[in-house]
Short mmCIF file of C-alpha atoms in Angstrom, two decimals:
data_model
loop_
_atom_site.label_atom_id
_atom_site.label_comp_id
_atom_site.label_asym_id
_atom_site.label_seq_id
_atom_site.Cartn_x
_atom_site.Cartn_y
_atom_site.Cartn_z
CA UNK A 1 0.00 0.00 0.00
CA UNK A 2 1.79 3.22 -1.13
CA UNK A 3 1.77 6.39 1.01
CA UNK A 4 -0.38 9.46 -0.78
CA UNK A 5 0.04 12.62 0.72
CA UNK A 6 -3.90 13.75 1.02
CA UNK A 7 -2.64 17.22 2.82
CA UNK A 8 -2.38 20.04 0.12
CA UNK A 9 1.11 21.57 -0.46
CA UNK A 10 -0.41 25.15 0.27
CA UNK A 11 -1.77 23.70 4.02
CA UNK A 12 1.68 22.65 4.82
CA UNK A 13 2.95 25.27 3.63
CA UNK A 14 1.01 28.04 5.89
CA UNK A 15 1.66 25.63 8.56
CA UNK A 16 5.23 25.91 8.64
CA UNK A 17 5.42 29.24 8.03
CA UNK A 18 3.33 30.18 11.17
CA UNK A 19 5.47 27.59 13.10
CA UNK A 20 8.16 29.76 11.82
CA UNK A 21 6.77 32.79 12.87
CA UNK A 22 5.78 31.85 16.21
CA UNK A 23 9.48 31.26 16.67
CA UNK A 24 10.89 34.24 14.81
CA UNK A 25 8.70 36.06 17.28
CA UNK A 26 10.06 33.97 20.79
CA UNK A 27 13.47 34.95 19.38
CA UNK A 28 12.56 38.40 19.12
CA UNK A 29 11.20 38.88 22.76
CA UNK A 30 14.27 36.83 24.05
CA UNK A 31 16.85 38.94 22.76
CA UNK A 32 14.98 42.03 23.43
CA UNK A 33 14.67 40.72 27.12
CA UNK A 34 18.59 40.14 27.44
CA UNK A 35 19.00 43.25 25.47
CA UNK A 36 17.36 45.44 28.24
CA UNK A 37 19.56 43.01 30.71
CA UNK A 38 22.50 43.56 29.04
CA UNK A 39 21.89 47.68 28.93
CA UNK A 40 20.73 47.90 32.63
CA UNK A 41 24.12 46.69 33.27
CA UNK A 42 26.21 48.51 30.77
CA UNK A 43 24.27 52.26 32.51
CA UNK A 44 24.62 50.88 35.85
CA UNK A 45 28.75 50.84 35.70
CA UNK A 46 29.92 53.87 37.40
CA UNK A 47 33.80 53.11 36.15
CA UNK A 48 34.18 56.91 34.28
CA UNK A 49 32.45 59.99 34.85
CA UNK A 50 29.68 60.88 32.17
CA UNK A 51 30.40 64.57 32.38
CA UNK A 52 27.33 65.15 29.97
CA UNK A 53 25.35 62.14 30.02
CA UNK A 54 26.05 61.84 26.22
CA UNK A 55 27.75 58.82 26.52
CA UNK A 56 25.48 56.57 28.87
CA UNK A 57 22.67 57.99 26.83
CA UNK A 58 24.29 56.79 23.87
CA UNK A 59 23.96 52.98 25.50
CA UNK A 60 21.43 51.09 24.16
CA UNK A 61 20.67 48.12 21.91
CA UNK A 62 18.23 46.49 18.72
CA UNK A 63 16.94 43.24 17.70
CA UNK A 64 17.02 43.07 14.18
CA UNK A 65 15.63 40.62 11.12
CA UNK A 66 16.82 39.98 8.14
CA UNK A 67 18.41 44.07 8.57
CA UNK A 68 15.02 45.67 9.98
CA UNK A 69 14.74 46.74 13.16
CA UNK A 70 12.25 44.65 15.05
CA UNK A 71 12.88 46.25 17.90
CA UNK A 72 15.05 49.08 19.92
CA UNK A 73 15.96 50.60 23.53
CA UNK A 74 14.48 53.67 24.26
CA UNK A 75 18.38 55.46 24.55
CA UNK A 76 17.07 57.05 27.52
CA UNK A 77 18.28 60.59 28.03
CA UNK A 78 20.92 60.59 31.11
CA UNK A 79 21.88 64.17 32.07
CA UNK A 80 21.61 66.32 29.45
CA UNK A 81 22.25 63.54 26.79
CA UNK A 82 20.04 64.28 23.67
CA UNK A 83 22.78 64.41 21.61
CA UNK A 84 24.14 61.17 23.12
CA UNK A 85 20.73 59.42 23.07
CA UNK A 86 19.84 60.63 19.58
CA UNK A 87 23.54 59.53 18.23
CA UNK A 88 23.36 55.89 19.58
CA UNK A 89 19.58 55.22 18.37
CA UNK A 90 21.01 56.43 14.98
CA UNK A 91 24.05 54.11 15.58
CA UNK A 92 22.44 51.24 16.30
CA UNK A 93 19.44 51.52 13.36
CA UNK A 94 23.10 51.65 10.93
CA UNK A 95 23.99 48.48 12.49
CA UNK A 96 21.01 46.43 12.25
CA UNK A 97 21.38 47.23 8.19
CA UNK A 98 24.94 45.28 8.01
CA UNK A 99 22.88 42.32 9.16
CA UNK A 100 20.77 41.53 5.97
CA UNK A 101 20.03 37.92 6.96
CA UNK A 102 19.36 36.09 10.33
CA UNK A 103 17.56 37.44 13.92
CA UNK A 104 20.54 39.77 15.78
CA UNK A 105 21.15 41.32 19.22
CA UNK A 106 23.10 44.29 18.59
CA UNK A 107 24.42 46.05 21.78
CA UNK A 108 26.00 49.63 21.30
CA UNK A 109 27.43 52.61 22.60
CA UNK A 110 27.03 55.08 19.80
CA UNK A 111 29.32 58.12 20.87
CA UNK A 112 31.98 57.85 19.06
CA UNK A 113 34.86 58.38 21.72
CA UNK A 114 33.39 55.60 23.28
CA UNK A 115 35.95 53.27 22.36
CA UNK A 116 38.37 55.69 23.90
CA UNK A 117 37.10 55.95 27.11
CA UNK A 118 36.71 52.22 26.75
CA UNK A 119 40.69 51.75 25.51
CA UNK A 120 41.61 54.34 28.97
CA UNK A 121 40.52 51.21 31.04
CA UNK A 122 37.18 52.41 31.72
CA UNK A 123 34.23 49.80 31.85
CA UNK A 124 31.98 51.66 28.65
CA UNK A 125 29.97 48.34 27.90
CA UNK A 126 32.63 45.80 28.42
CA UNK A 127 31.15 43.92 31.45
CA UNK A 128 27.68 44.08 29.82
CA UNK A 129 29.05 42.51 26.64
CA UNK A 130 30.05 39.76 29.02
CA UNK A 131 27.03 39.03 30.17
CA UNK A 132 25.40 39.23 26.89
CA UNK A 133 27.76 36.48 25.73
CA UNK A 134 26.63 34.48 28.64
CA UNK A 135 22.92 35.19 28.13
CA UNK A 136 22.28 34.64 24.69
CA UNK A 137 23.92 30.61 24.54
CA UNK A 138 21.75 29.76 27.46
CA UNK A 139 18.93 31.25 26.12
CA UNK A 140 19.33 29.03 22.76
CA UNK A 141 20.15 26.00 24.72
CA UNK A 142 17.27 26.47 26.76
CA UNK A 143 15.06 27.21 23.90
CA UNK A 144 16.51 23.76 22.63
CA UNK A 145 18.36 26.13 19.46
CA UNK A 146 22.29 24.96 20.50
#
């Protein structure tokens, strides 16, 4: 007795591609949850002095697909930061567009002395990359990805 597929191609079809959905979205809210982890930890270092809030304004991150934003930090204004908080939403939108395929976290600090005060020894978002880097492999294993 041979096997006859009875299911129509198109069925199977929008059935897989609402599986894939469902999971597109569950990667989405993950990363954006580690993302706000990651950022509450990169704002809460007090290893330099923000002297106008530009810089820890500039903190922030986006979950990206396939090179569109899916979804971004505020970039809260700290101090007197607009330019800072303007600069790294900016930043991090540029980013998300280098990523043309695939779901991303992105993590940035968008000033662009920010690697400076990062390369004086100062802790700009290196202990939050850490964790990110931590996060996100548990999160896939846990989600049964890795």
């Amino acid at each position: 007795m041979p096997i006859r597929q009875v299911t129509p191609n198109s069925e199977v079809n929008s059935y897989i591609e609402r599986k894939l959905e469902i999971w597109r979205q569950l990667l989405i809210r993950n990363f954006s949850y580690i993302g706000e982890q990651v950022l509450n930890a990169a704002r809460s270092t007090d290893s330099y002095k923000d002297q106008t809030g530009n810089l820890r304004s500039s903190l922030g991150y986006v979950v990206a697909v396939d090179g569109r934003v899916a979804d971004i930090s505020s970039f809260a204004v700290v101090k007197n930061g607009q330019e800072g908080s303007k600069t790294g939403a900016d930043y991090a939108r540029k980013l998300a567009r280098k990523y043309p395929k695939g779901i991303v976290l992105i993590v940035c600090a968008g000033m662009n002395y920010a690697a400076y005060v990062s390369a004086k020894g100062y802790d700009v978002e290196d202990s939050a990359e850490l964790l990110a880097d931590r996060l996100v492999p548990q999160m896939l294993r846990q989600l049964g990805l890795k």
